[in-house]
Coordinates of C-alpha atoms and ligand atoms in Angstrom, one line a residue:
M1 CA -29.5 247.5 223.7
A2 CA -30.9 247.3 227.2
Q3 CA -28.4 246.4 229.9
R4 CA -28.6 242.8 231.1
L5 CA -28.3 241.6 234.7
T6 CA -25.9 238.9 235.6
M7 CA -27.4 236.0 237.5
E8 CA -25.8 237.2 240.7
D9 CA -27.5 240.5 240.3
L10 CA -30.7 238.9 239.5
V11 CA -30.6 236.7 242.6
S12 CA -29.9 239.6 244.9
L13 CA -32.4 241.9 243.2
S14 CA -35.1 239.2 243.5
K15 CA -34.4 239.0 247.2
R16 CA -34.1 242.8 247.9
R17 CA -37.4 243.5 246.2
G18 CA -39.4 240.6 247.7
F19 CA -39.6 238.4 244.6
V20 CA -37.7 235.2 245.5
Y21 CA -36.0 234.1 248.7
Q22 CA -33.9 231.0 249.3
S23 CA -35.8 228.2 251.0
S24 CA -35.2 227.8 254.7
E25 CA -32.6 230.5 254.6
I26 CA -32.2 230.9 258.4
Y27 CA -31.1 227.3 258.5
G28 CA -28.5 227.9 255.8
G29 CA -30.9 227.2 252.9
L30 CA -31.8 224.1 250.9
T31 CA -30.1 223.6 247.6
S32 CA -32.3 224.2 244.7
A33 CA -35.4 225.2 246.7
W34 CA -36.8 228.7 246.5
D35 CA -39.7 230.6 248.1
Y36 CA -41.7 233.2 246.3
G37 CA -42.0 236.4 248.4
P38 CA -44.9 238.9 248.4
M39 CA -44.0 240.3 245.0
G40 CA -42.9 237.0 243.6
V41 CA -46.2 235.2 244.4
E42 CA -48.2 238.0 242.8
L43 CA -46.0 237.9 239.7
K44 CA -46.2 234.1 239.4
N45 CA -50.0 234.0 240.0
R46 CA -50.6 236.7 237.4
L47 CA -48.3 235.0 234.9
Q48 CA -50.2 231.7 235.3
R49 CA -53.5 233.5 234.9
F50 CA -52.2 235.2 231.8
W51 CA -51.3 231.8 230.3
W52 CA -54.6 230.3 231.5
K53 CA -56.7 233.1 229.9
E54 CA -54.7 232.8 226.7
M55 CA -55.1 229.1 226.5
T56 CA -58.6 228.5 227.8
Q57 CA -60.7 231.7 227.6
L58 CA -59.3 232.8 224.3
H59 CA -59.5 229.4 222.6
D60 CA -63.0 228.0 222.4
N61 CA -61.8 224.4 222.1
I62 CA -59.6 224.1 225.2
V63 CA -60.8 223.1 228.7
G64 CA -59.0 223.1 232.0
L65 CA -58.0 220.3 234.5
D66 CA -56.4 220.1 237.9
A67 CA -55.2 216.5 238.4
A68 CA -53.6 215.1 241.6
I69 CA -49.8 215.1 242.0
L70 CA -49.9 211.4 243.1
M71 CA -51.1 209.0 240.5
H72 CA -51.4 205.2 240.1
P73 CA -47.8 203.8 239.8
R74 CA -48.8 202.0 236.5
V75 CA -49.2 205.5 234.9
W76 CA -45.4 205.9 235.0
E77 CA -44.8 202.4 233.5
A78 CA -47.1 203.2 230.7
S79 CA -45.6 206.6 230.1
G80 CA -42.1 205.2 229.9
H81 CA -40.8 207.2 232.8
V82 CA -39.9 204.2 235.0
E83 CA -37.7 202.9 232.2
N84 CA -36.5 206.0 230.4
F85 CA -36.7 209.0 232.6
T86 CA -33.1 208.9 233.4
D87 CA -30.0 211.1 233.1
P88 CA -26.4 209.7 233.0
L89 CA -24.8 210.4 236.4
V90 CA -21.1 210.5 237.3
E91 CA -19.5 211.2 240.6
D92 CA -16.2 212.9 241.5
K93 CA -14.4 210.1 243.4
V94 CA -12.7 212.5 245.8
T95 CA -15.3 215.2 246.5
H96 CA -18.4 213.0 245.7
E97 CA -19.9 215.9 243.8
R98 CA -22.3 214.6 241.2
F99 CA -22.6 215.7 237.6
R100 CA -24.8 215.1 234.6
W101 CA -22.4 213.3 232.2
D102 CA -24.0 214.8 229.1
Q103 CA -23.5 218.3 230.5
L104 CA -19.8 218.0 231.2
P105 CA -17.3 219.6 228.7
E106 CA -16.0 217.1 226.1
E107 CA -12.5 217.4 227.6
N108 CA -13.8 216.1 231.0
Q109 CA -15.7 213.3 229.3
K110 CA -12.7 212.2 227.4
N111 CA -10.3 212.2 230.4
M112 CA -13.0 210.9 232.8
T113 CA -12.2 213.8 235.2
S114 CA -14.4 216.2 237.1
P115 CA -14.1 220.0 236.6
A116 CA -11.9 219.9 239.8
G117 CA -9.6 217.5 237.9
N118 CA -10.4 214.4 240.0
P119 CA -11.3 211.0 238.6
L120 CA -14.9 210.2 237.9
T121 CA -17.0 207.1 238.4
E122 CA -18.4 205.3 235.3
P123 CA -21.7 206.9 234.1
R124 CA -24.8 205.2 235.3
Q125 CA -28.5 205.9 234.5
F126 CA -30.2 207.8 237.3
N127 CA -34.0 207.9 237.4
L128 CA -35.2 211.5 238.1
M129 CA -38.5 210.5 239.7
F130 CA -39.0 211.1 243.4
K131 CA -40.4 208.0 245.1
T132 CA -42.5 208.2 248.2
R133 CA -44.9 205.8 250.0
L134 CA -48.6 205.9 250.2
G135 CA -50.4 204.3 253.2
S136 CA -50.5 204.6 257.0
T137 CA -48.2 201.7 257.8
E138 CA -44.9 200.8 256.4
D139 CA -46.1 197.3 255.6
S140 CA -49.1 198.2 253.6
A141 CA -47.4 201.1 252.0
S142 CA -47.0 201.1 248.3
D143 CA -44.5 203.0 246.3
V144 CA -45.8 206.0 244.4
F145 CA -44.1 208.8 242.6
L146 CA -44.4 212.6 242.7
R147 CA -45.3 213.4 239.1
P148 CA -42.4 214.5 237.0
E149 CA -44.7 216.3 234.6
T150 CA -48.4 217.3 234.6
A151 CA -49.1 215.8 231.1
Q152 CA -49.9 212.3 232.3
G153 CA -52.8 213.6 234.4
I154 CA -54.3 215.0 231.2
Y155 CA -53.9 211.8 229.2
V156 CA -55.5 209.6 231.9
N157 CA -58.4 211.9 232.0
F158 CA -58.9 212.1 228.2
K159 CA -61.9 209.7 228.3
N160 CA -63.5 211.5 231.3
V161 CA -63.2 214.9 229.6
S162 CA -64.3 213.8 226.2
Q163 CA -67.3 212.0 227.6
T164 CA -68.5 214.5 230.2
M165 CA -67.8 217.7 228.4
R166 CA -69.2 216.7 225.0
V167 CA -66.1 218.2 223.3
K168 CA -65.2 217.1 219.8
L169 CA -61.8 216.8 218.2
P170 CA -59.7 218.8 217.8
F171 CA -59.7 220.0 221.4
G172 CA -57.2 220.6 224.2
I173 CA -56.9 220.2 227.9
A174 CA -54.8 222.7 229.9
Q175 CA -53.3 222.2 233.3
I176 CA -51.0 224.2 235.6
G177 CA -49.3 222.5 238.5
K178 CA -46.3 221.3 240.4
A179 CA -43.9 218.7 239.1
F180 CA -40.9 217.1 240.7
R181 CA -37.6 215.9 239.3
N182 CA -34.6 214.8 241.3
E183 CA -32.3 216.7 239.0
I184 CA -28.6 215.7 239.3
T185 CA -27.5 219.3 239.0
T186 CA -29.7 222.2 239.9
K187 CA -28.3 225.6 239.1
N188 CA -29.0 229.0 237.8
F189 CA -31.5 230.0 240.6
I190 CA -35.1 229.1 239.7
F191 CA -34.2 227.9 236.2
R192 CA -33.7 224.3 237.1
T193 CA -35.1 223.1 240.5
C194 CA -36.3 219.8 241.8
E195 CA -39.8 221.2 242.6
F196 CA -41.2 223.4 239.9
E197 CA -44.4 224.3 238.2
Q198 CA -45.5 223.6 234.6
M199 CA -48.1 225.0 232.3
E200 CA -49.1 222.3 229.9
M201 CA -51.7 221.9 227.2
Q202 CA -52.3 218.7 225.3
F203 CA -54.2 219.2 222.1
F204 CA -56.0 216.1 220.7
V205 CA -56.4 215.8 217.0
K206 CA -57.4 213.4 214.2
P207 CA -54.4 211.5 212.9
G208 CA -53.3 213.2 209.7
D209 CA -54.2 216.6 211.0
D210 CA -51.3 216.6 213.5
Q211 CA -48.8 218.4 211.2
Q212 CA -51.1 221.3 210.6
W213 CA -51.9 221.7 214.3
F214 CA -48.3 221.3 215.3
N215 CA -47.4 224.3 213.0
Y216 CA -50.4 226.2 214.4
W217 CA -49.3 225.7 218.1
K218 CA -45.6 226.4 217.3
T219 CA -46.6 229.9 216.0
E220 CA -49.2 230.5 218.7
R221 CA -46.8 229.8 221.5
M222 CA -44.1 232.0 220.2
D223 CA -46.6 234.8 219.8
F224 CA -47.7 234.4 223.4
Y225 CA -44.2 235.5 224.6
K226 CA -44.3 238.4 222.3
K227 CA -47.7 239.4 223.5
L228 CA -46.2 239.3 227.0
G229 CA -43.8 241.9 225.9
I230 CA -40.7 239.8 225.9
H231 CA -37.8 241.1 223.8
P232 CA -38.3 239.3 220.5
E233 CA -34.6 239.2 219.7
R234 CA -34.1 237.1 222.9
L235 CA -36.5 234.4 221.7
R236 CA -35.9 231.7 219.1
F237 CA -36.9 228.2 218.0
H238 CA -34.6 225.2 218.3
Q239 CA -35.6 222.2 216.4
H240 CA -34.8 218.8 217.9
G241 CA -32.4 216.8 215.7
P242 CA -32.9 213.0 215.4
D243 CA -30.6 212.3 218.4
E244 CA -32.5 214.7 220.6
L245 CA -36.0 213.6 219.8
A246 CA -37.8 211.9 222.7
H247 CA -38.9 208.3 222.1
Y248 CA -42.5 209.4 221.7
A249 CA -42.0 212.4 219.5
R250 CA -42.3 212.8 215.7
E251 CA -41.3 216.4 215.7
A252 CA -40.3 218.8 218.4
Y253 CA -39.3 222.4 218.8
D254 CA -38.1 224.2 221.9
I255 CA -38.8 227.9 222.3
E256 CA -35.6 229.2 223.7
Y257 CA -34.9 232.4 225.6
E258 CA -31.5 234.1 225.9
F259 CA -31.0 234.0 229.6
P260 CA -28.0 235.8 231.2
F261 CA -26.2 232.4 231.1
G262 CA -27.1 231.7 227.4
W263 CA -29.9 230.3 225.2
Q264 CA -32.0 227.8 227.1
E265 CA -35.3 226.0 226.7
L266 CA -38.4 227.8 228.0
E267 CA -41.0 225.6 226.5
G268 CA -41.4 222.5 224.3
V269 CA -43.8 222.1 221.5
H270 CA -44.0 218.4 220.6
N271 CA -45.9 216.2 218.2
R272 CA -46.3 213.1 220.4
T273 CA -48.3 211.1 217.9
D274 CA -50.7 208.5 219.4
F275 CA -48.0 207.2 221.8
D276 CA -49.5 208.4 225.1
L277 CA -53.1 207.3 224.6
S278 CA -52.0 204.0 223.0
R279 CA -49.8 203.2 225.9
H280 CA -52.5 204.0 228.5
S281 CA -55.0 201.9 226.5
E282 CA -52.6 199.0 226.6
Y283 CA -51.6 199.3 230.3
S284 CA -55.0 200.1 231.7
G285 CA -57.0 197.8 229.4
K286 CA -59.4 200.6 228.7
D287 CA -60.4 201.6 225.2
L288 CA -59.3 205.1 224.7
R289 CA -60.3 205.4 221.1
Y290 CA -62.3 208.4 220.1
L291 CA -65.6 207.8 218.1
D292 CA -65.7 210.2 215.2
E293 CA -69.3 210.9 214.8
E294 CA -69.0 212.2 211.2
S295 CA -67.0 209.3 209.8
K296 CA -68.2 206.7 212.4
E297 CA -64.5 205.7 212.7
R298 CA -62.8 204.9 216.0
Y299 CA -59.2 205.9 216.4
I300 CA -56.6 207.0 219.0
P301 CA -56.1 210.7 218.6
Y302 CA -52.7 212.3 218.1
V303 CA -51.4 214.7 220.6
V304 CA -49.7 218.1 220.0
E305 CA -48.2 219.2 223.3
T306 CA -47.2 222.7 224.5
S307 CA -45.2 222.3 227.7
A308 CA -43.9 225.4 229.5
G309 CA -42.2 226.0 232.9
L310 CA -44.1 228.5 235.0
T311 CA -41.3 229.0 237.5
R312 CA -38.8 229.1 234.7
S313 CA -40.9 231.7 233.0
V314 CA -40.8 233.8 236.2
L315 CA -37.1 233.8 235.9
M316 CA -37.3 234.8 232.2
V317 CA -39.8 237.6 233.0
L318 CA -37.6 239.0 235.8
A319 CA -34.5 238.8 233.6
D320 CA -36.3 240.4 230.6
A321 CA -38.1 243.2 232.5
F322 CA -35.1 244.7 234.2
E323 CA -33.9 248.0 232.7
E324 CA -31.7 250.8 234.0
E325 CA -32.3 254.0 232.1
E326 CA -31.0 257.5 232.2
V327 CA -33.6 260.1 233.2
G328 CA -32.7 263.8 232.7
E329 CA -29.1 264.7 233.4
N330 CA -27.0 262.6 235.7
D331 CA -29.8 260.5 236.9
T332 CA -30.8 256.9 236.3
R333 CA -33.7 254.8 237.3
S334 CA -34.2 251.1 237.7
V335 CA -37.4 249.8 236.3
M336 CA -39.0 246.5 235.8
R337 CA -41.0 246.6 232.6
F338 CA -43.5 243.9 233.3
H339 CA -46.6 243.6 231.1
P340 CA -49.2 245.5 233.2
D341 CA -51.3 242.3 233.4
I342 CA -48.6 240.5 235.3
A343 CA -47.1 243.3 237.4
P344 CA -47.4 242.4 241.2
I345 CA -49.1 245.8 241.9
T346 CA -51.2 247.6 239.3
I347 CA -51.7 251.0 240.9
G348 CA -49.5 252.9 243.4
V349 CA -51.6 255.6 245.3
F350 CA -49.9 258.5 246.9
P351 CA -51.1 261.7 248.7
L352 CA -48.7 264.5 247.7
V353 CA -48.4 265.4 251.4
K354 CA -49.9 263.7 254.5
K355 CA -51.5 266.9 255.9
D356 CA -54.6 268.9 255.0
G357 CA -56.8 265.9 254.5
L358 CA -54.9 264.6 251.5
A359 CA -53.9 261.3 253.1
E360 CA -57.5 260.6 254.1
L361 CA -58.7 261.4 250.6
A362 CA -55.9 259.2 249.0
R363 CA -56.9 256.3 251.3
E364 CA -60.5 256.7 250.3
I365 CA -59.6 256.6 246.6
E366 CA -57.3 253.7 247.1
K367 CA -60.1 251.7 248.9
N368 CA -62.4 252.2 246.0
L369 CA -59.8 250.9 243.5
R370 CA -59.1 247.8 245.5
E371 CA -62.1 245.9 244.4
D372 CA -60.8 245.9 240.8
F373 CA -57.0 246.4 241.0
S374 CA -54.1 245.5 243.2
T375 CA -53.0 248.7 244.8
F376 CA -50.3 250.0 247.1
Y377 CA -50.6 253.0 249.3
D378 CA -47.5 255.0 250.1
Q379 CA -47.3 258.3 251.9
G380 CA -43.6 258.1 252.9
G381 CA -40.9 260.4 251.5
A382 CA -40.6 262.6 248.5
I383 CA -42.9 261.9 245.6
G384 CA -40.1 261.2 243.2
R385 CA -38.7 258.5 245.6
R386 CA -42.2 256.9 245.8
Y387 CA -42.4 256.8 242.0
R388 CA -39.0 255.2 241.9
R389 CA -39.9 252.5 244.4
Q390 CA -42.8 251.5 242.3
D391 CA -40.7 251.5 239.1
E392 CA -38.3 249.1 240.9
I393 CA -41.1 246.5 241.4
G394 CA -42.7 247.2 238.0
T395 CA -45.9 249.0 239.0
P396 CA -47.3 250.3 235.7
Y397 CA -49.5 253.1 237.0
C398 CA -49.3 255.6 239.9
I399 CA -51.7 258.2 240.9
T400 CA -51.1 261.2 243.1
I401 CA -53.7 263.0 245.1
D402 CA -53.0 266.7 245.6
Y403 CA -54.7 270.0 246.5
Q404 CA -56.4 270.2 243.2
T405 CA -58.0 266.8 243.8
K406 CA -60.0 268.4 246.7
E407 CA -61.3 271.0 244.3
D408 CA -62.1 269.1 241.1
R409 CA -61.8 265.4 242.0
T410 CA -59.0 264.8 239.5
V411 CA -55.6 263.1 240.1
T412 CA -52.3 262.8 238.4
L413 CA -51.9 259.5 236.6
R414 CA -48.3 258.6 235.9
Y415 CA -47.2 255.9 233.4
R416 CA -44.3 253.8 234.4
D417 CA -42.7 253.4 231.0
S418 CA -43.0 256.8 229.5
M419 CA -43.1 258.6 232.9
E420 CA -45.8 260.8 231.2
Q421 CA -48.3 262.3 233.6
I422 CA -51.8 263.2 232.8
R423 CA -54.8 264.6 234.8
V424 CA -57.7 262.2 235.1
P425 CA -61.0 262.5 237.0
V426 CA -61.2 260.0 240.0
A427 CA -64.2 258.3 238.4
E428 CA -62.2 257.5 235.3
I429 CA -59.0 256.1 236.8
G430 CA -60.2 252.5 236.3
E431 CA -61.1 253.0 232.6
A432 CA -57.8 254.8 231.9
V433 CA -55.8 252.0 233.5
R434 CA -57.7 249.3 231.7
K435 CA -57.3 251.1 228.3
A436 CA -53.6 251.6 228.8
T437 CA -53.3 247.9 229.7
R438 CA -55.2 246.8 226.6
E439 CA -53.0 248.9 224.4
Y440 CA -49.8 248.1 226.2
R441 CA -46.7 247.8 224.0
R442 CA -43.2 247.1 225.2
V443 CA -41.0 250.2 224.9
G444 CA -38.9 249.8 221.8
A445 CA -40.9 246.8 220.6
Ligands
ATP1 P1 -34.1 219.3 230.3 O1 -33.7 218.5 229.1 O2 -33.5 220.7 230.3 O3 -34.0 218.6 231.6 P2 -36.7 218.7 229.4 O4 -36.5 218.9 228.0 O5 -36.8 217.4 230.0 O6 -35.7 219.6 230.2 P3 -39.5 219.0 229.5 O7 -39.7 217.7 230.1 O8 -39.8 219.2 228.0 O9 -38.1 219.5 229.8 O10 -40.3 220.0 230.4 C1 -41.1 221.1 229.9 C2 -40.8 222.4 230.5 O11 -40.8 222.3 231.9 C3 -39.4 222.9 230.2 O12 -39.4 223.6 229.0 C4 -39.1 223.8 231.3 O13 -39.7 225.1 231.1 C5 -39.8 223.1 232.5 N1 -38.9 222.4 233.3 C6 -38.4 221.1 233.1 N2 -37.6 220.7 234.1 C7 -37.5 221.8 235.0 C8 -36.8 222.0 236.2 N3 -36.1 221.0 236.7 N4 -37.0 223.2 236.8 C9 -37.8 224.1 236.3 N5 -38.4 224.0 235.1 C10 -38.3 222.8 234.5

């Protein structure tokens, strides 16, 4: 069983290795806001590309969309967010610290006391949407919301997409983007933040076909995480019971991951019925029914939604990739076992020594690889140290240029996970790396 990091370790490792920094740190930081550093932004971008490829490129009936964060205020009335997107809020009467009532231990709920033992205010419903104003003057300004989910941008574009892209049911629309929620309690690093990113796909189906597609997407989405190399024993489904089901949902499962602080939701797969499109039809006055050319019927499609957190997935990937393993006698190494497709750097390039023209040769080889791969050139320190530094940020491949390279144009290619080293002609590095990436399997999986 691989060793797990505590959250404290994870936060400090993320900072040390350039993945995630606290927002505005030199000013003392801002609660719940985090910045992605040079390694973190690469990891996040690659993870989102991995999802995008999986959902759009590898499915012939899913198209993409990038809708605006600000939307017409009526959208949020139709969606039910103005009325229902609330959490029960209580406040410690002494310290004024705020808590989500439903997340307090039963004992505290019963006694109406905060974890510090002070009396609490009565629970009140707190709307999680951030309100802002649109317009150049205060007078003419109108209230708008920062979207609390990306899904509504998809529903309101259903007609545009179906008419302009000539897609037929069943089809899906995928979107990645920022969402904002004024969470009462933000904790656990980037797990729950007020500004975060979602990767959502809404799949439109004929009523009656929804159950079959719901089952399909439930399996597909779980398989996605396994393909990403996540420990399968740290993944599970959680079915929403009747008291957990959202007002629009007929059936819902969460895909949960065992974070260092316990099992928590990573993604939701929901059968949303015809709720969303019916409501937008009603509120906008536009007919959002779909004309089925075969049966000549018009109907409001059902929606199966897959809704994942991108920033939350970054946390999952960081927590899951970390391993400390013994190498040889009395030696250990720290390695991030990222899937090669999402590792911030794909190939580390080192000259064995700086002299005798090896550094120049290594530079030249690295320059040629840059067009196709993200590379990192390092000529500092012992070669073993350089390998370890790349292991620590999860670089799956390293190549070393040595004296033999000058003679026969071959290099040493070293694999992160097995630490195996093979000799490869310079001209074949790209293919060797692509092949290993295609065949990648998580160690032990
Ligand atoms: P919760 O009940 O924990 O507040 P939710 O069930 O409302 O979350 P959804 O609305 O289903 O969450 O959001 C879909 C996904 O978006 C979640 O599975 C999660 O990965 C991500 N997500 C939601 N809220 C946040 C947040 N505050 N910070 C980071 N990611 C979030």
